[in-house]
CSV table of C-alpha atoms in Angstrom, one decimal:
chain,number,residue,atom,x,y,z
A,843,UNK,CA,52.1,34.4,27.7
A,844,UNK,CA,49.0,33.4,28.1
A,845,UNK,CA,46.6,32.1,25.5
A,846,UNK,CA,43.5,34.5,24.0
A,847,UNK,CA,41.4,31.7,23.3
A,848,UNK,CA,39.5,33.4,21.1
A,849,UNK,CA,42.0,32.9,18.2
A,850,UNK,CA,39.5,29.5,16.5
A,851,UNK,CA,39.2,31.1,12.6
A,852,UNK,CA,35.8,29.9,13.5
A,853,UNK,CA,33.3,31.2,11.1
A,854,UNK,CA,33.1,34.9,10.6
A,855,UNK,CA,33.8,36.8,13.5
A,856,UNK,CA,31.9,40.3,15.1
A,857,UNK,CA,34.2,43.2,15.8
A,858,UNK,CA,35.9,43.8,18.6
A,859,UNK,CA,33.9,47.8,18.8
A,860,UNK,CA,34.8,50.0,22.1
A,861,UNK,CA,32.0,48.3,23.4
A,862,UNK,CA,33.8,44.7,23.6
A,863,UNK,CA,36.4,46.8,26.1
A,864,UNK,CA,33.4,48.4,28.6
A,865,UNK,CA,33.1,46.3,31.5
A,866,UNK,CA,29.3,46.8,33.3
A,867,UNK,CA,29.2,47.2,36.5
A,868,UNK,CA,26.5,44.6,36.7
A,869,UNK,CA,29.2,42.0,35.5
A,870,UNK,CA,31.0,43.2,38.1
A,871,UNK,CA,28.6,42.7,40.8
A,872,UNK,CA,27.9,39.4,39.1
A,873,UNK,CA,31.8,38.0,39.6
A,874,UNK,CA,32.2,39.3,42.6
A,875,UNK,CA,29.2,37.6,44.1
A,876,UNK,CA,29.7,34.5,42.4
A,877,UNK,CA,33.6,33.9,42.9
A,878,UNK,CA,33.6,35.8,46.4
A,879,UNK,CA,36.4,38.2,45.9
A,880,UNK,CA,36.3,41.6,44.2
A,881,UNK,CA,37.8,41.7,40.5
A,882,UNK,CA,38.9,43.6,37.7
A,883,UNK,CA,38.1,42.6,34.3
A,884,UNK,CA,40.0,43.6,31.0
A,885,UNK,CA,39.8,42.0,27.6
A,886,UNK,CA,42.6,40.4,25.3
A,887,UNK,CA,43.0,42.4,22.6
A,888,UNK,CA,43.9,39.3,20.0
A,889,UNK,CA,41.8,36.9,17.8
A,890,UNK,CA,39.2,36.5,15.6
A,891,UNK,CA,36.5,34.8,17.1
A,892,UNK,CA,34.7,35.1,20.5
A,893,UNK,CA,35.9,37.8,23.0
A,894,UNK,CA,38.0,36.5,25.5
A,895,UNK,CA,38.6,38.6,28.8
A,896,UNK,CA,40.9,37.8,31.8
A,897,UNK,CA,39.5,38.2,35.1
A,898,UNK,CA,42.0,38.8,38.3
A,899,UNK,CA,40.7,38.8,42.2
A,900,UNK,CA,41.9,41.2,44.8
A,901,UNK,CA,43.4,37.7,46.0
A,902,UNK,CA,45.6,37.1,42.6
A,903,UNK,CA,43.2,34.3,41.4
A,904,UNK,CA,42.8,34.7,37.7
A,905,UNK,CA,40.5,33.4,35.2
A,906,UNK,CA,39.1,33.1,31.6
A,907,UNK,CA,35.8,35.0,30.5
A,908,UNK,CA,34.4,34.6,27.2
A,909,UNK,CA,31.4,35.5,25.3
A,910,UNK,CA,30.2,36.2,21.4
A,911,UNK,CA,31.7,39.0,19.7
A,912,UNK,CA,29.5,41.8,19.8
A,913,UNK,CA,27.3,42.7,16.6
A,914,UNK,CA,24.8,40.9,13.9
A,915,UNK,CA,26.4,36.9,13.9
A,916,UNK,CA,25.7,34.0,11.9
A,917,UNK,CA,23.0,31.7,13.2
A,918,UNK,CA,24.2,29.0,14.8
A,919,UNK,CA,27.9,30.8,15.3
A,920,UNK,CA,30.1,31.8,18.6
A,921,UNK,CA,28.1,28.9,20.8
A,922,UNK,CA,30.0,29.8,24.3
A,923,UNK,CA,27.7,27.8,25.8
A,924,UNK,CA,28.0,24.9,24.0
A,925,UNK,CA,31.8,25.3,24.5
A,926,UNK,CA,31.0,25.4,28.2
A,927,UNK,CA,29.1,22.1,28.4
A,928,UNK,CA,31.9,20.3,26.1
A,929,UNK,CA,34.7,21.3,28.4
A,930,UNK,CA,32.3,20.5,31.5
A,931,UNK,CA,31.5,17.2,29.9
A,932,UNK,CA,35.3,16.5,29.4
A,933,UNK,CA,36.1,17.5,33.0
A,934,UNK,CA,36.2,13.6,34.4
A,935,UNK,CA,38.0,12.8,31.4
A,936,UNK,CA,41.9,12.5,31.1
A,937,UNK,CA,41.9,15.0,28.9
A,938,UNK,CA,44.2,18.7,29.6
A,939,UNK,CA,41.2,21.4,29.3
A,940,UNK,CA,40.9,24.2,31.5
A,941,UNK,CA,38.3,23.8,34.4
A,942,UNK,CA,35.6,25.9,33.9
A,943,UNK,CA,33.8,27.6,36.9
A,944,UNK,CA,30.5,29.3,36.0
A,945,UNK,CA,28.8,30.7,33.3
A,946,UNK,CA,25.3,32.1,32.2
A,947,UNK,CA,22.7,32.7,29.9
A,948,UNK,CA,21.7,36.1,31.5
A,949,UNK,CA,22.0,38.8,28.7
A,950,UNK,CA,20.9,41.1,31.0
A,951,UNK,CA,24.3,40.9,32.9
A,952,UNK,CA,26.8,41.0,30.1
A,953,UNK,CA,24.5,41.7,26.8
A,954,UNK,CA,25.4,37.7,25.8
A,955,UNK,CA,26.1,34.2,27.5
A,956,UNK,CA,29.7,34.4,29.1
A,957,UNK,CA,31.4,32.0,31.0
A,958,UNK,CA,34.5,31.7,33.1
A,959,UNK,CA,36.9,28.6,33.0
A,960,UNK,CA,40.5,29.0,34.9
A,961,UNK,CA,43.4,30.7,33.8
A,962,UNK,CA,46.2,27.8,32.5
A,963,UNK,CA,49.8,29.0,32.6
A,964,UNK,CA,51.5,28.6,29.0
A,965,UNK,CA,52.3,30.1,25.7
A,966,UNK,CA,51.2,30.1,22.4
A,967,UNK,CA,52.9,29.5,19.6
A,968,UNK,CA,51.6,30.6,16.3
A,969,UNK,CA,54.0,32.0,13.1
A,970,UNK,CA,57.2,33.1,15.1
A,971,UNK,CA,59.2,30.7,17.2
A,972,UNK,CA,60.2,31.3,20.7
A,973,UNK,CA,63.5,31.5,21.7
A,974,UNK,CA,63.3,27.9,23.5
A,975,UNK,CA,62.0,25.9,20.3
A,976,UNK,CA,65.2,25.0,19.3
A,977,UNK,CA,67.1,21.0,19.5
A,978,UNK,CA,65.2,18.7,21.3
A,979,UNK,CA,62.2,21.1,21.8
A,980,UNK,CA,61.2,21.1,18.4
A,981,UNK,CA,60.7,17.5,17.6
A,982,UNK,CA,59.3,16.8,21.8
A,983,UNK,CA,56.8,19.2,20.9
A,984,UNK,CA,55.1,18.2,17.8
A,985,UNK,CA,54.4,14.9,18.9
A,986,UNK,CA,52.8,16.1,22.2
A,987,UNK,CA,50.7,17.5,20.2
A,988,UNK,CA,49.8,14.1,18.4
A,989,UNK,CA,49.5,12.7,21.9
A,990,UNK,CA,47.3,15.3,23.4
A,991,UNK,CA,45.2,14.6,20.4
A,992,UNK,CA,45.2,10.7,21.5
A,993,UNK,CA,43.9,11.3,24.4
A,994,UNK,CA,41.2,13.7,23.6
A,995,UNK,CA,39.7,10.6,21.4
A,996,UNK,CA,40.3,8.2,24.3
A,997,UNK,CA,37.6,9.8,26.1
A,998,UNK,CA,34.3,8.5,26.3
A,999,UNK,CA,31.7,10.4,24.2
A,1000,UNK,CA,29.0,9.1,25.7
A,1001,UNK,CA,28.8,12.3,27.9
A,1002,UNK,CA,28.7,14.6,24.7
A,1003,UNK,CA,25.9,12.2,22.8
A,1004,UNK,CA,23.8,12.5,26.0
A,1005,UNK,CA,24.2,16.2,26.1
A,1006,UNK,CA,23.2,16.5,22.6
A,1007,UNK,CA,26.7,17.7,21.6
A,1008,UNK,CA,27.1,15.3,18.8
A,1009,UNK,CA,26.0,12.1,17.4
A,1010,UNK,CA,27.5,8.5,17.0
A,1011,UNK,CA,27.1,8.5,13.2
A,1012,UNK,CA,27.5,10.8,10.0
A,1013,UNK,CA,29.6,13.0,11.0
A,1014,UNK,CA,31.4,12.9,8.1
A,1015,UNK,CA,28.6,12.9,5.9
A,1016,UNK,CA,27.3,16.1,7.6
A,1017,UNK,CA,30.4,18.0,6.9
A,1018,UNK,CA,30.8,17.6,3.4
A,1019,UNK,CA,26.9,18.9,3.5
A,1020,UNK,CA,27.1,21.8,6.1
A,1021,UNK,CA,29.9,23.3,4.4
A,1022,UNK,CA,29.2,22.9,0.6
A,1023,UNK,CA,25.8,24.4,1.8
A,1024,UNK,CA,27.8,27.5,2.8
A,1025,UNK,CA,30.1,27.3,0.2
A,1026,UNK,CA,27.3,27.7,-2.0
A,1027,UNK,CA,25.4,30.1,-0.1
A,1028,UNK,CA,28.2,32.6,0.3
A,1029,UNK,CA,29.1,31.8,-3.4
A,1030,UNK,CA,25.7,33.8,-4.8
A,1031,UNK,CA,26.7,37.3,-3.1
A,1032,UNK,CA,27.6,40.4,-5.1
A,1033,UNK,CA,31.0,39.7,-4.0
A,1034,UNK,CA,30.8,36.4,-4.0
A,1035,UNK,CA,33.8,33.9,-5.5
A,1036,UNK,CA,33.9,30.7,-7.9
A,1037,UNK,CA,37.0,29.2,-7.2
A,1038,UNK,CA,37.8,26.6,-8.8
A,1039,UNK,CA,39.4,24.8,-7.0
A,1040,UNK,CA,36.8,24.6,-4.4
A,1041,UNK,CA,34.6,22.9,-6.8
A,1042,UNK,CA,37.6,20.1,-7.4
A,1043,UNK,CA,37.8,19.3,-4.2
A,1044,UNK,CA,34.3,19.2,-3.3
A,1045,UNK,CA,33.8,16.9,-5.7
A,1046,UNK,CA,36.5,14.7,-5.0
A,1047,UNK,CA,35.9,14.3,-1.4
A,1048,UNK,CA,32.4,13.4,-2.3
A,1049,UNK,CA,33.6,10.8,-4.6
A,1050,UNK,CA,35.8,8.8,-2.2
A,1051,UNK,CA,33.6,9.2,1.0
A,1052,UNK,CA,35.4,6.7,3.0
A,1053,UNK,CA,32.4,6.2,5.1
A,1054,UNK,CA,31.7,6.4,8.9
A,1055,UNK,CA,34.7,5.0,11.7
A,1056,UNK,CA,34.3,4.5,16.0
A,1057,UNK,CA,32.9,7.9,16.7
A,1058,UNK,CA,35.1,10.1,19.3
A,1059,UNK,CA,35.0,13.2,20.7
A,1060,UNK,CA,36.2,15.3,17.9
A,1061,UNK,CA,38.0,18.8,18.8
A,1062,UNK,CA,37.4,20.2,15.4
A,1063,UNK,CA,40.0,23.1,15.1
A,1064,UNK,CA,43.1,21.0,17.0
A,1065,UNK,CA,46.6,22.5,16.0
A,1066,UNK,CA,49.2,24.4,17.4
A,1067,UNK,CA,48.1,27.6,18.2
A,1068,UNK,CA,45.0,26.2,20.4
A,1069,UNK,CA,46.9,24.9,22.8
A,1070,UNK,CA,48.9,26.2,26.0
A,1071,UNK,CA,52.7,24.9,25.9
A,1072,UNK,CA,54.8,24.8,28.6
A,1073,UNK,CA,58.3,26.1,27.7
A,1074,UNK,CA,60.5,24.7,30.1
A,1075,UNK,CA,59.5,21.0,29.2
A,1076,UNK,CA,57.7,21.6,26.0
A,1077,UNK,CA,55.0,19.9,26.9
A,1078,UNK,CA,51.6,20.9,26.2
A,1079,UNK,CA,49.9,22.2,29.4
A,1080,UNK,CA,46.3,22.6,27.9
A,1081,UNK,CA,43.7,22.6,24.9
A,1082,UNK,CA,41.7,25.5,24.4
A,1083,UNK,CA,39.0,26.7,21.5
A,1084,UNK,CA,36.2,23.7,21.9
A,1085,UNK,CA,33.5,25.8,20.4
A,1086,UNK,CA,33.7,23.1,17.5
A,1087,UNK,CA,33.8,20.3,19.4
A,1088,UNK,CA,31.3,17.4,18.7
A,1089,UNK,CA,31.2,13.7,18.1
A,1090,UNK,CA,32.9,12.4,15.2
A,1091,UNK,CA,35.5,10.8,12.8
A,1092,UNK,CA,39.4,11.1,15.0
A,1093,UNK,CA,41.0,11.0,11.6
A,1094,UNK,CA,39.2,14.8,11.0
A,1095,UNK,CA,41.0,16.1,13.7
A,1096,UNK,CA,44.6,13.9,12.9
A,1097,UNK,CA,44.1,15.4,8.9
A,1098,UNK,CA,43.4,18.8,9.8
A,1099,UNK,CA,46.1,19.1,12.4
A,1100,UNK,CA,48.8,17.7,10.2
A,1101,UNK,CA,47.2,19.9,7.1
A,1102,UNK,CA,47.5,23.1,9.8
A,1103,UNK,CA,51.1,21.5,10.7
A,1104,UNK,CA,53.6,21.8,7.7
A,1105,UNK,CA,56.7,19.5,7.4
A,1106,UNK,CA,60.1,20.4,7.8
A,1107,UNK,CA,60.7,21.8,4.3
A,1108,UNK,CA,56.9,21.6,3.4
A,1109,UNK,CA,54.4,24.2,2.0
A,1110,UNK,CA,53.1,26.6,4.1
A,1111,UNK,CA,49.7,28.0,2.8
A,1112,UNK,CA,49.2,31.1,5.7
A,1113,UNK,CA,51.8,31.4,8.4
A,1114,UNK,CA,49.6,32.8,10.7
A,1115,UNK,CA,47.1,30.1,10.5
A,1116,UNK,CA,49.1,27.0,9.0
A,1117,UNK,CA,52.0,26.3,12.0
A,1118,UNK,CA,54.9,27.5,9.5
A,1119,UNK,CA,57.0,26.8,12.6
A,1120,UNK,CA,56.7,23.1,12.3
A,1121,UNK,CA,58.4,23.6,9.1
A,1122,UNK,CA,61.8,24.2,10.4
A,1123,UNK,CA,64.9,21.2,10.5
A,1124,UNK,CA,64.1,18.9,13.6
A,1125,UNK,CA,60.0,19.0,13.7
A,1126,UNK,CA,58.8,14.9,12.9
A,1127,UNK,CA,57.2,14.6,9.6
A,1128,UNK,CA,53.7,13.6,9.3
A,1129,UNK,CA,54.0,9.8,9.6
A,1130,UNK,CA,56.1,10.2,12.8
A,1131,UNK,CA,53.3,12.7,13.8
A,1132,UNK,CA,50.4,10.0,12.6
A,1133,UNK,CA,52.4,7.3,14.4
A,1134,UNK,CA,52.7,9.0,17.8
A,1135,UNK,CA,48.9,9.6,17.9
A,1136,UNK,CA,48.6,5.5,17.0
A,1137,UNK,CA,50.7,4.7,19.4
A,1138,UNK,CA,48.6,6.8,22.1
A,1139,UNK,CA,45.4,6.0,21.5
A,1140,UNK,CA,43.3,3.1,23.0
A,1141,UNK,CA,39.8,1.6,22.7
A,1142,UNK,CA,37.5,0.8,19.8
A,1143,UNK,CA,40.1,1.5,16.3
A,1144,UNK,CA,39.6,1.3,12.8
A,1145,UNK,CA,42.9,0.2,10.7
A,1146,UNK,CA,44.4,3.0,9.0
A,1147,UNK,CA,47.4,3.7,6.7
A,1148,UNK,CA,49.1,7.6,6.0
A,1149,UNK,CA,47.6,7.0,2.7
A,1150,UNK,CA,44.3,7.4,4.2
A,1151,UNK,CA,44.8,10.3,6.1
A,1152,UNK,CA,44.9,12.1,2.8
A,1153,UNK,CA,41.8,12.5,2.4
A,1154,UNK,CA,41.5,14.1,6.3
A,1155,UNK,CA,43.9,16.7,5.4
A,1156,UNK,CA,42.4,17.4,2.2
A,1157,UNK,CA,38.9,17.7,4.2
A,1158,UNK,CA,40.2,20.1,6.4
A,1159,UNK,CA,41.5,22.8,4.4
A,1160,UNK,CA,38.8,22.7,2.2
A,1161,UNK,CA,36.5,23.1,5.7
A,1162,UNK,CA,38.6,25.9,6.3
A,1163,UNK,CA,38.6,27.9,3.5
A,1164,UNK,CA,34.8,27.4,3.4
A,1165,UNK,CA,34.9,28.9,6.9
A,1166,UNK,CA,37.5,31.9,6.2
A,1167,UNK,CA,35.5,33.1,3.0
A,1168,UNK,CA,32.6,33.5,5.1
A,1169,UNK,CA,35.0,36.3,7.4
A,1170,UNK,CA,36.1,37.7,3.8
A,1171,UNK,CA,33.4,38.4,2.2
A,1172,UNK,CA,32.4,40.2,5.6
A,1173,UNK,CA,35.3,42.2,5.1
A,1174,UNK,CA,34.2,43.1,1.5
A,1175,UNK,CA,30.5,43.8,2.8
A,1176,UNK,CA,32.3,46.5,5.4
A,1177,UNK,CA,30.9,44.6,8.7
A,1178,UNK,CA,34.8,43.9,10.3
A,1179,UNK,CA,37.3,45.8,10.4
A,1180,UNK,CA,39.3,43.1,11.2
A,1181,UNK,CA,42.4,43.7,9.1
A,1182,UNK,CA,43.2,39.7,9.0
A,1183,UNK,CA,40.5,39.5,6.9
A,1184,UNK,CA,41.5,41.3,4.6
A,1185,UNK,CA,44.4,38.9,3.4
A,1186,UNK,CA,42.2,36.1,2.5
A,1187,UNK,CA,41.7,37.6,-1.0
A,1188,UNK,CA,44.7,35.7,-1.5
A,1189,UNK,CA,44.7,33.6,1.7
A,1190,UNK,CA,41.0,31.6,0.8
A,1191,UNK,CA,42.9,30.5,-2.3
A,1192,UNK,CA,45.8,29.7,-1.4
A,1193,UNK,CA,44.7,27.1,1.3
A,1194,UNK,CA,42.6,25.3,-1.3
A,1195,UNK,CA,45.4,25.2,-3.5
A,1196,UNK,CA,47.6,23.7,-1.1
A,1197,UNK,CA,44.8,21.3,-0.1
A,1198,UNK,CA,44.2,20.5,-3.6
A,1199,UNK,CA,47.8,19.2,-4.2
A,1200,UNK,CA,47.1,17.1,-1.6
A,1201,UNK,CA,44.8,15.0,-4.0
A,1202,UNK,CA,46.2,12.3,-6.0
A,1203,UNK,CA,46.4,12.5,-9.8
A,1204,UNK,CA,44.2,9.7,-10.1
A,1205,UNK,CA,41.0,8.2,-8.6
């Protein structure tokens, strides 16, 4: 099974209309010329964000192609060229990323910018455990999630800063401002919701703002179903879905990973999103995940404790709920027919409830 790298919940997704399956002759001509092969293209069907296609050459070589969804999009969302630039900037780092092959901003070719990357072998685990995910494999894979994240944070962020893909300070403050404003905007829609948990979390995050930590490359949506896994070794072969990557506080990634990775016996907010398979017996605890991450980190780090990570877990759930509320409002407006978004009627409040439950009762 290969990863449909459009599975990130980042922002409101466009519709997978019949046009998304149509492959223009001009695109085939362009790919044949640039790749030096006779190729076929088909769309992968899963996912709620950017559209993803598999490109297969007559030689047997395969690539993954990414482009924005069709239809009207939120400003700044679905920037596949940003994702391409991040992957290109990380190509020389010791990070498990696919190698990008080519990119084009010429909308005459495929109606929007797009890029190609090598197709990696591996499978995705989301809400159903594969047969091999038993015994030691459970622990090994989840701990490797922590190690692969540390490898990302060990990479020098300078190239991303120089490419204007992130700034070395102010990340958390911008997150609070951006997503807080996003929520206020959608709350004012005719179908908008004023959810008390969101208000409470926003206040707590603002009051307990921890300040800046040494900056690192931040993935922005790092979780189990955004990696490819080798079933034979239970190791991660590639980290995908880089459209939200930037430079910022690395603990934001770690906290989000913990929020999206329930502990054995822990609470699962939405099984499709929050890695219900990791709540099974034999998977490591949050403390063990955090320690595996710490041991794999190198370079400049500020001291932190497991208790410090609570802030970042709450932040991750709050941000995800905000992103998905945008998609839910698009569902109510009839501008998307993705059935997953209908589930957000109860899903968004559930995500917020779990995030709020992590907050200390005082402070």
